[in-house]
Amino acid sequence: MAHMSPDPNTDPTAFWEELYQQRERVWSGRANAALVAVAGEFAPGRALDLGCGEGGDSIWLAEQGWTVTGVDISATALARAASHAASRVVDADRIEWTQADLSEWRPEGEYDLVSACFLHSPVAFPREQVLQRAALPVASGGHLLVVGHAEFPNWSGTREGGHEHPELPTAQEVFDSLELPEDEWEVVVAEPRSRDAVGPDGQEAVLVDSVLLVRRR
């Protein structure tokens, strides 16, 4: 989540490009804790990383033997991700970087893991519809992982300047919104999880994430 409070009608591509161009690195470069915890138990296969940003999750998956497609709206973020991957000697054939607006992009093919971590946006973004589409390419026996903020970090800007704190769905509420056929899917994890975190300016905090992992039968 960006620690800015822009006009929600701002063009999404322009917003994220400006954000990534403000500093050399926006995120830590480490894989998200929930992804590491769940995907570390899976045999490597094909993975789709939605909103991959600077590539921390995609690179970690590739290092574990996955073949990854990382998708993000920002060309700057993707160029940085490719550079980070090269610096970590990740096999270039293991990651495909795709620049696309997730509100319009449609996945093709099948994936053993589809990951959507922190798809929150301070500008217009149809998150519920994007997550519903994210379930479509999950292969039989594959998983969809959705991780979001259970509460926003204090550096996100949502509590500053008179901005109201937006409502954040629980893992169960996210699952309900996916409208998945019960006979085709099972819930593996649906819970809040806490983790230590460091903000963009060095702020330390304990954050709570909403973690949903579902498996296609």
PDB file of C-alpha atoms in Angstrom:
ATOM      1  CA  MET A   1       0.000   0.000   0.000  1.00  0.00           C
ATOM      2  CA  ALA A   2       1.455   3.344  -0.978  1.00  0.00           C
ATOM      3  CA  HIS A   3       1.936   5.837   1.859  1.00  0.00           C
ATOM      4  CA  MET A   4       0.186   8.562  -0.147  1.00  0.00           C
ATOM      5  CA  SER A   5      -3.379   9.868  -0.340  1.00  0.00           C
ATOM      6  CA  PRO A   6      -3.964  10.910  -3.958  1.00  0.00           C
ATOM      7  CA  ASP A   7      -7.157  11.825  -5.722  1.00  0.00           C
ATOM      8  CA  PRO A   8      -8.859   8.416  -6.201  1.00  0.00           C
ATOM      9  CA  ASN A   9      -9.557   9.406  -9.818  1.00  0.00           C
ATOM     10  CA  THR A  10      -5.847   9.656 -10.630  1.00  0.00           C
ATOM     11  CA  ASP A  11      -4.779   7.534 -13.596  1.00  0.00           C
ATOM     12  CA  PRO A  12      -3.481   4.253 -12.070  1.00  0.00           C
ATOM     13  CA  THR A  13      -0.521   3.862 -14.431  1.00  0.00           C
ATOM     14  CA  ALA A  14       0.605   7.436 -13.815  1.00  0.00           C
ATOM     15  CA  PHE A  15       0.210   7.052 -10.044  1.00  0.00           C
ATOM     16  CA  TRP A  16       2.278   3.868  -9.752  1.00  0.00           C
ATOM     17  CA  GLU A  17       4.932   5.114 -12.167  1.00  0.00           C
ATOM     18  CA  GLU A  18       5.352   8.263 -10.079  1.00  0.00           C
ATOM     19  CA  LEU A  19       5.518   6.219  -6.889  1.00  0.00           C
ATOM     20  CA  TYR A  20       8.260   3.918  -8.151  1.00  0.00           C
ATOM     21  CA  GLN A  21      10.249   6.787  -9.631  1.00  0.00           C
ATOM     22  CA  GLN A  22      10.353   8.622  -6.304  1.00  0.00           C
ATOM     23  CA  ARG A  23      12.984   6.313  -4.829  1.00  0.00           C
ATOM     24  CA  GLU A  24      15.378   3.596  -5.947  1.00  0.00           C
ATOM     25  CA  ARG A  25      13.552   0.907  -3.988  1.00  0.00           C
ATOM     26  CA  VAL A  26       9.998   1.091  -2.630  1.00  0.00           C
ATOM     27  CA  TRP A  27       9.661  -2.371  -1.055  1.00  0.00           C
ATOM     28  CA  SER A  28      12.096  -4.472   0.970  1.00  0.00           C
ATOM     29  CA  GLY A  29      12.890  -6.977  -1.793  1.00  0.00           C
ATOM     30  CA  ARG A  30      12.018  -9.851   0.546  1.00  0.00           C
ATOM     31  CA  ALA A  31       9.190 -12.241  -0.259  1.00  0.00           C
ATOM     32  CA  ASN A  32       5.964 -11.782   1.678  1.00  0.00           C
ATOM     33  CA  ALA A  33       5.922 -13.849   4.871  1.00  0.00           C
ATOM     34  CA  ALA A  34       2.598 -15.550   4.116  1.00  0.00           C
ATOM     35  CA  LEU A  35       3.786 -16.598   0.661  1.00  0.00           C
ATOM     36  CA  VAL A  36       6.978 -18.095   2.077  1.00  0.00           C
ATOM     37  CA  ALA A  37       5.021 -19.926   4.775  1.00  0.00           C
ATOM     38  CA  VAL A  38       2.527 -21.569   2.431  1.00  0.00           C
ATOM     39  CA  ALA A  39       4.426 -21.970  -0.842  1.00  0.00           C
ATOM     40  CA  GLY A  40       7.430 -23.400   0.933  1.00  0.00           C
ATOM     41  CA  GLU A  41       5.318 -26.536   1.460  1.00  0.00           C
ATOM     42  CA  PHE A  42       4.425 -26.939  -2.238  1.00  0.00           C
ATOM     43  CA  ALA A  43       6.250 -28.760  -5.009  1.00  0.00           C
ATOM     44  CA  PRO A  44       7.382 -26.145  -7.570  1.00  0.00           C
ATOM     45  CA  GLY A  45       5.268 -25.678 -10.677  1.00  0.00           C
ATOM     46  CA  ARG A  46       3.870 -22.700 -12.572  1.00  0.00           C
ATOM     47  CA  ALA A  47       3.096 -19.575 -10.555  1.00  0.00           C
ATOM     48  CA  LEU A  48       1.333 -16.310 -11.348  1.00  0.00           C
ATOM     49  CA  ASP A  49       2.274 -13.291  -9.203  1.00  0.00           C
ATOM     50  CA  LEU A  50      -0.339 -10.546  -9.541  1.00  0.00           C
ATOM     51  CA  GLY A  51       0.850  -7.037  -8.726  1.00  0.00           C
ATOM     52  CA  CYS A  52       4.442  -8.235  -8.492  1.00  0.00           C
ATOM     53  CA  GLY A  53       5.948  -4.766  -8.036  1.00  0.00           C
ATOM     54  CA  GLU A  54       9.723  -4.909  -7.733  1.00  0.00           C
ATOM     55  CA  GLY A  55       9.634  -8.690  -7.903  1.00  0.00           C
ATOM     56  CA  GLY A  56      10.394  -9.907  -4.378  1.00  0.00           C
ATOM     57  CA  ASP A  57       7.809 -12.700  -4.438  1.00  0.00           C
ATOM     58  CA  SER A  58       8.456 -13.713  -8.057  1.00  0.00           C
ATOM     59  CA  ILE A  59      12.195 -13.914  -7.508  1.00  0.00           C
ATOM     60  CA  TRP A  60      11.794 -15.977  -4.337  1.00  0.00           C
ATOM     61  CA  LEU A  61       9.483 -18.405  -6.135  1.00  0.00           C
ATOM     62  CA  ALA A  62      11.943 -18.757  -9.020  1.00  0.00           C
ATOM     63  CA  GLU A  63      14.722 -19.477  -6.524  1.00  0.00           C
ATOM     64  CA  GLN A  64      12.578 -22.319  -5.162  1.00  0.00           C
ATOM     65  CA  GLY A  65      12.265 -23.829  -8.652  1.00  0.00           C
ATOM     66  CA  TRP A  66       8.975 -22.295  -9.817  1.00  0.00           C
ATOM     67  CA  THR A  67       8.370 -20.964 -13.320  1.00  0.00           C
ATOM     68  CA  VAL A  68       6.815 -17.560 -12.698  1.00  0.00           C
ATOM     69  CA  THR A  69       4.803 -14.935 -14.515  1.00  0.00           C
ATOM     70  CA  GLY A  70       4.990 -11.599 -12.696  1.00  0.00           C
ATOM     71  CA  VAL A  71       2.408  -8.976 -13.681  1.00  0.00           C
ATOM     72  CA  ASP A  72       2.413  -5.306 -12.720  1.00  0.00           C
ATOM     73  CA  ILE A  73       1.089  -2.018 -14.052  1.00  0.00           C
ATOM     74  CA  SER A  74       4.404  -0.190 -13.635  1.00  0.00           C
ATOM     75  CA  ALA A  75       7.114  -0.557 -16.272  1.00  0.00           C
ATOM     76  CA  THR A  76       9.574   1.024 -13.830  1.00  0.00           C
ATOM     77  CA  ALA A  77       8.826  -1.592 -11.179  1.00  0.00           C
ATOM     78  CA  LEU A  78       9.214  -4.418 -13.692  1.00  0.00           C
ATOM     79  CA  ALA A  79      12.540  -3.117 -14.975  1.00  0.00           C
ATOM     80  CA  ARG A  80      13.728  -2.968 -11.381  1.00  0.00           C
ATOM     81  CA  ALA A  81      12.423  -6.500 -10.770  1.00  0.00           C
ATOM     82  CA  ALA A  82      14.324  -7.845 -13.776  1.00  0.00           C
ATOM     83  CA  SER A  83      17.484  -6.126 -12.562  1.00  0.00           C
ATOM     84  CA  HIS A  84      17.067  -7.552  -9.056  1.00  0.00           C
ATOM     85  CA  ALA A  85      16.522 -11.038 -10.506  1.00  0.00           C
ATOM     86  CA  ALA A  86      19.684 -10.773 -12.592  1.00  0.00           C
ATOM     87  CA  SER A  87      21.694  -9.620  -9.576  1.00  0.00           C
ATOM     88  CA  ARG A  88      20.544 -12.702  -7.662  1.00  0.00           C
ATOM     89  CA  VAL A  89      21.560 -15.023 -10.505  1.00  0.00           C
ATOM     90  CA  VAL A  90      18.018 -16.228 -11.055  1.00  0.00           C
ATOM     91  CA  ASP A  91      17.593 -18.208 -14.276  1.00  0.00           C
ATOM     92  CA  ALA A  92      16.045 -15.672 -16.646  1.00  0.00           C
ATOM     93  CA  ASP A  93      13.931 -18.415 -18.232  1.00  0.00           C
ATOM     94  CA  ARG A  94      12.129 -18.961 -14.929  1.00  0.00           C
ATOM     95  CA  ILE A  95      10.466 -15.521 -14.797  1.00  0.00           C
ATOM     96  CA  GLU A  96       8.374 -13.713 -17.392  1.00  0.00           C
ATOM     97  CA  TRP A  97       7.675 -10.059 -16.549  1.00  0.00           C
ATOM     98  CA  THR A  98       4.389  -8.703 -17.964  1.00  0.00           C
ATOM     99  CA  GLN A  99       3.360  -5.044 -17.887  1.00  0.00           C
ATOM    100  CA  ALA A 100      -0.444  -4.816 -17.671  1.00  0.00           C
ATOM    101  CA  ASP A 101      -3.301  -3.155 -15.807  1.00  0.00           C
ATOM    102  CA  LEU A 102      -4.909  -5.934 -13.743  1.00  0.00           C
ATOM    103  CA  SER A 103      -8.287  -4.231 -14.024  1.00  0.00           C
ATOM    104  CA  GLU A 104      -8.232  -5.138 -17.725  1.00  0.00           C
ATOM    105  CA  TRP A 105      -5.727  -8.010 -18.026  1.00  0.00           C
ATOM    106  CA  ARG A 106      -6.940 -11.592 -18.360  1.00  0.00           C
ATOM    107  CA  PRO A 107      -4.717 -14.563 -17.423  1.00  0.00           C
ATOM    108  CA  GLU A 108      -4.066 -17.321 -19.943  1.00  0.00           C
ATOM    109  CA  GLY A 109      -3.126 -20.948 -19.342  1.00  0.00           C
ATOM    110  CA  GLU A 110      -3.111 -22.776 -16.002  1.00  0.00           C
ATOM    111  CA  TYR A 111      -1.068 -22.185 -12.871  1.00  0.00           C
ATOM    112  CA  ASP A 112      -0.364 -24.331  -9.830  1.00  0.00           C
ATOM    113  CA  LEU A 113      -0.208 -21.209  -7.676  1.00  0.00           C
ATOM    114  CA  VAL A 114      -1.788 -17.804  -8.179  1.00  0.00           C
ATOM    115  CA  SER A 115      -0.608 -15.234  -5.649  1.00  0.00           C
ATOM    116  CA  ALA A 116      -2.257 -11.869  -5.021  1.00  0.00           C
ATOM    117  CA  CYS A 117      -0.460 -10.152  -2.154  1.00  0.00           C
ATOM    118  CA  PHE A 118      -1.533  -6.683  -1.005  1.00  0.00           C
ATOM    119  CA  LEU A 119      -3.574  -5.671  -4.013  1.00  0.00           C
ATOM    120  CA  HIS A 120      -4.667  -2.491  -2.266  1.00  0.00           C
ATOM    121  CA  SER A 121      -4.671   0.757  -4.182  1.00  0.00           C
ATOM    122  CA  PRO A 122      -5.339   4.382  -3.176  1.00  0.00           C
ATOM    123  CA  VAL A 123      -6.578   5.021  -6.717  1.00  0.00           C
ATOM    124  CA  ALA A 124      -9.491   3.356  -8.483  1.00  0.00           C
ATOM    125  CA  PHE A 125      -9.028  -0.424  -8.665  1.00  0.00           C
ATOM    126  CA  PRO A 126     -11.692  -3.184  -8.990  1.00  0.00           C
ATOM    127  CA  ARG A 127     -10.012  -5.479  -6.444  1.00  0.00           C
ATOM    128  CA  GLU A 128     -12.940  -7.853  -5.977  1.00  0.00           C
ATOM    129  CA  GLN A 129     -13.307  -8.473  -9.711  1.00  0.00           C
ATOM    130  CA  VAL A 130      -9.551  -8.913 -10.151  1.00  0.00           C
ATOM    131  CA  LEU A 131      -9.475 -11.522  -7.372  1.00  0.00           C
ATOM    132  CA  GLN A 132     -12.433 -13.361  -8.875  1.00  0.00           C
ATOM    133  CA  ARG A 133     -10.562 -13.592 -12.191  1.00  0.00           C
ATOM    134  CA  ALA A 134      -7.447 -14.715 -10.333  1.00  0.00           C
ATOM    135  CA  ALA A 135      -9.175 -17.981  -9.439  1.00  0.00           C
ATOM    136  CA  LEU A 136      -9.920 -18.874 -13.059  1.00  0.00           C
ATOM    137  CA  PRO A 137      -6.439 -20.071 -14.136  1.00  0.00           C
ATOM    138  CA  VAL A 138      -5.777 -22.172 -11.016  1.00  0.00           C
ATOM    139  CA  ALA A 139      -5.135 -25.748 -12.108  1.00  0.00           C
ATOM    140  CA  SER A 140      -6.763 -28.795 -10.531  1.00  0.00           C
ATOM    141  CA  GLY A 141      -5.003 -29.349  -7.215  1.00  0.00           C
ATOM    142  CA  GLY A 142      -3.544 -25.831  -7.393  1.00  0.00           C
ATOM    143  CA  HIS A 143      -3.866 -22.948  -4.948  1.00  0.00           C
ATOM    144  CA  LEU A 144      -4.947 -19.323  -4.864  1.00  0.00           C
ATOM    145  CA  LEU A 145      -3.291 -17.194  -2.178  1.00  0.00           C
ATOM    146  CA  VAL A 146      -4.770 -13.795  -1.294  1.00  0.00           C
ATOM    147  CA  VAL A 147      -2.964 -11.706   1.314  1.00  0.00           C
ATOM    148  CA  GLY A 148      -4.138  -8.259   2.379  1.00  0.00           C
ATOM    149  CA  HIS A 149      -3.894  -5.808   5.203  1.00  0.00           C
ATOM    150  CA  ALA A 150      -6.167  -6.567   8.142  1.00  0.00           C
ATOM    151  CA  GLU A 151      -5.385  -2.993   9.158  1.00  0.00           C
ATOM    152  CA  PHE A 152      -3.322  -0.447   7.290  1.00  0.00           C
ATOM    153  CA  PRO A 153       0.213   0.427   8.450  1.00  0.00           C
ATOM    154  CA  ASN A 154       0.461   3.728  10.298  1.00  0.00           C
ATOM    155  CA  TRP A 155       2.679   5.031   7.470  1.00  0.00           C
ATOM    156  CA  SER A 156       0.084   4.394   4.747  1.00  0.00           C
ATOM    157  CA  GLY A 157      -1.426   7.876   4.956  1.00  0.00           C
ATOM    158  CA  THR A 158      -4.991   6.616   5.465  1.00  0.00           C
ATOM    159  CA  ARG A 159      -5.217   8.243   8.897  1.00  0.00           C
ATOM    160  CA  GLU A 160      -3.617  11.529   7.960  1.00  0.00           C
ATOM    161  CA  GLY A 161      -4.998  14.740   6.582  1.00  0.00           C
ATOM    162  CA  GLY A 162      -8.591  13.922   7.476  1.00  0.00           C
ATOM    163  CA  HIS A 163      -8.724  10.790   5.330  1.00  0.00           C
ATOM    164  CA  GLU A 164     -11.010   8.120   6.703  1.00  0.00           C
ATOM    165  CA  HIS A 165      -9.655   4.627   7.226  1.00  0.00           C
ATOM    166  CA  PRO A 166     -11.194   2.414   4.519  1.00  0.00           C
ATOM    167  CA  GLU A 167     -12.766  -0.875   5.448  1.00  0.00           C
ATOM    168  CA  LEU A 168     -10.583  -3.912   4.924  1.00  0.00           C
ATOM    169  CA  PRO A 169     -12.133  -7.341   4.341  1.00  0.00           C
ATOM    170  CA  THR A 170     -11.341 -10.334   6.533  1.00  0.00           C
ATOM    171  CA  ALA A 171     -10.063 -13.529   4.926  1.00  0.00           C
ATOM    172  CA  GLN A 172     -13.552 -15.016   5.201  1.00  0.00           C
ATOM    173  CA  GLU A 173     -15.088 -11.958   3.568  1.00  0.00           C
ATOM    174  CA  VAL A 174     -12.593 -12.224   0.711  1.00  0.00           C
ATOM    175  CA  PHE A 175     -13.466 -15.886   0.276  1.00  0.00           C
ATOM    176  CA  ASP A 176     -17.185 -15.082   0.212  1.00  0.00           C
ATOM    177  CA  SER A 177     -16.606 -12.390  -2.413  1.00  0.00           C
ATOM    178  CA  LEU A 178     -14.826 -14.867  -4.691  1.00  0.00           C
ATOM    179  CA  GLU A 179     -18.093 -16.794  -5.103  1.00  0.00           C
ATOM    180  CA  LEU A 180     -16.277 -20.082  -5.702  1.00  0.00           C
ATOM    181  CA  PRO A 181     -18.310 -23.291  -6.173  1.00  0.00           C
ATOM    182  CA  GLU A 182     -18.098 -25.174  -2.863  1.00  0.00           C
ATOM    183  CA  ASP A 183     -17.826 -28.545  -4.598  1.00  0.00           C
ATOM    184  CA  GLU A 184     -14.755 -27.371  -6.549  1.00  0.00           C
ATOM    185  CA  TRP A 185     -12.785 -25.513  -3.882  1.00  0.00           C
ATOM    186  CA  GLU A 186     -11.686 -25.983  -0.291  1.00  0.00           C
ATOM    187  CA  VAL A 187     -10.390 -23.431   2.206  1.00  0.00           C
ATOM    188  CA  VAL A 188      -6.930 -24.304   3.512  1.00  0.00           C
ATOM    189  CA  VAL A 189      -6.197 -21.117   5.480  1.00  0.00           C
ATOM    190  CA  ALA A 190      -8.471 -18.193   6.349  1.00  0.00           C
ATOM    191  CA  GLU A 191      -7.094 -16.198   9.261  1.00  0.00           C
ATOM    192  CA  PRO A 192      -5.257 -13.075  10.423  1.00  0.00           C
ATOM    193  CA  ARG A 193      -1.491 -13.401  10.873  1.00  0.00           C
ATOM    194  CA  SER A 194       0.891 -10.932  12.510  1.00  0.00           C
ATOM    195  CA  ARG A 195       4.422 -10.121  11.370  1.00  0.00           C
ATOM    196  CA  ASP A 196       7.228  -7.698  12.113  1.00  0.00           C
ATOM    197  CA  ALA A 197       7.655  -5.005   9.489  1.00  0.00           C
ATOM    198  CA  VAL A 198       9.724  -1.938   8.674  1.00  0.00           C
ATOM    199  CA  GLY A 199       8.140   1.032   6.903  1.00  0.00           C
ATOM    200  CA  PRO A 200       9.523   2.992   3.945  1.00  0.00           C
ATOM    201  CA  ASP A 201      11.285   5.443   6.272  1.00  0.00           C
ATOM    202  CA  GLY A 202      12.545   2.867   8.753  1.00  0.00           C
ATOM    203  CA  GLN A 203       9.471   2.719  11.010  1.00  0.00           C
ATOM    204  CA  GLU A 204       9.205  -0.551  12.932  1.00  0.00           C
ATOM    205  CA  ALA A 205       5.803  -2.106  13.571  1.00  0.00           C
ATOM    206  CA  VAL A 206       3.886  -5.338  14.046  1.00  0.00           C
ATOM    207  CA  LEU A 207       1.369  -5.652  11.229  1.00  0.00           C
ATOM    208  CA  VAL A 208      -1.630  -7.941  10.894  1.00  0.00           C
ATOM    209  CA  ASP A 209      -2.367  -9.553   7.535  1.00  0.00           C
ATOM    210  CA  SER A 210      -5.508 -11.254   6.301  1.00  0.00           C
ATOM    211  CA  VAL A 211      -4.423 -14.557   4.747  1.00  0.00           C
ATOM    212  CA  LEU A 212      -6.641 -16.692   2.524  1.00  0.00           C
ATOM    213  CA  LEU A 213      -5.403 -19.866   0.837  1.00  0.00           C
ATOM    214  CA  VAL A 214      -7.844 -21.936  -1.186  1.00  0.00           C
ATOM    215  CA  ARG A 215      -7.270 -25.101  -3.194  1.00  0.00           C
ATOM    216  CA  ARG A 216      -9.053 -26.222  -6.339  1.00  0.00           C
ATOM    217  CA  ARG A 217     -10.101 -29.846  -5.793  1.00  0.00           C
TER     218      ARG A 217
END
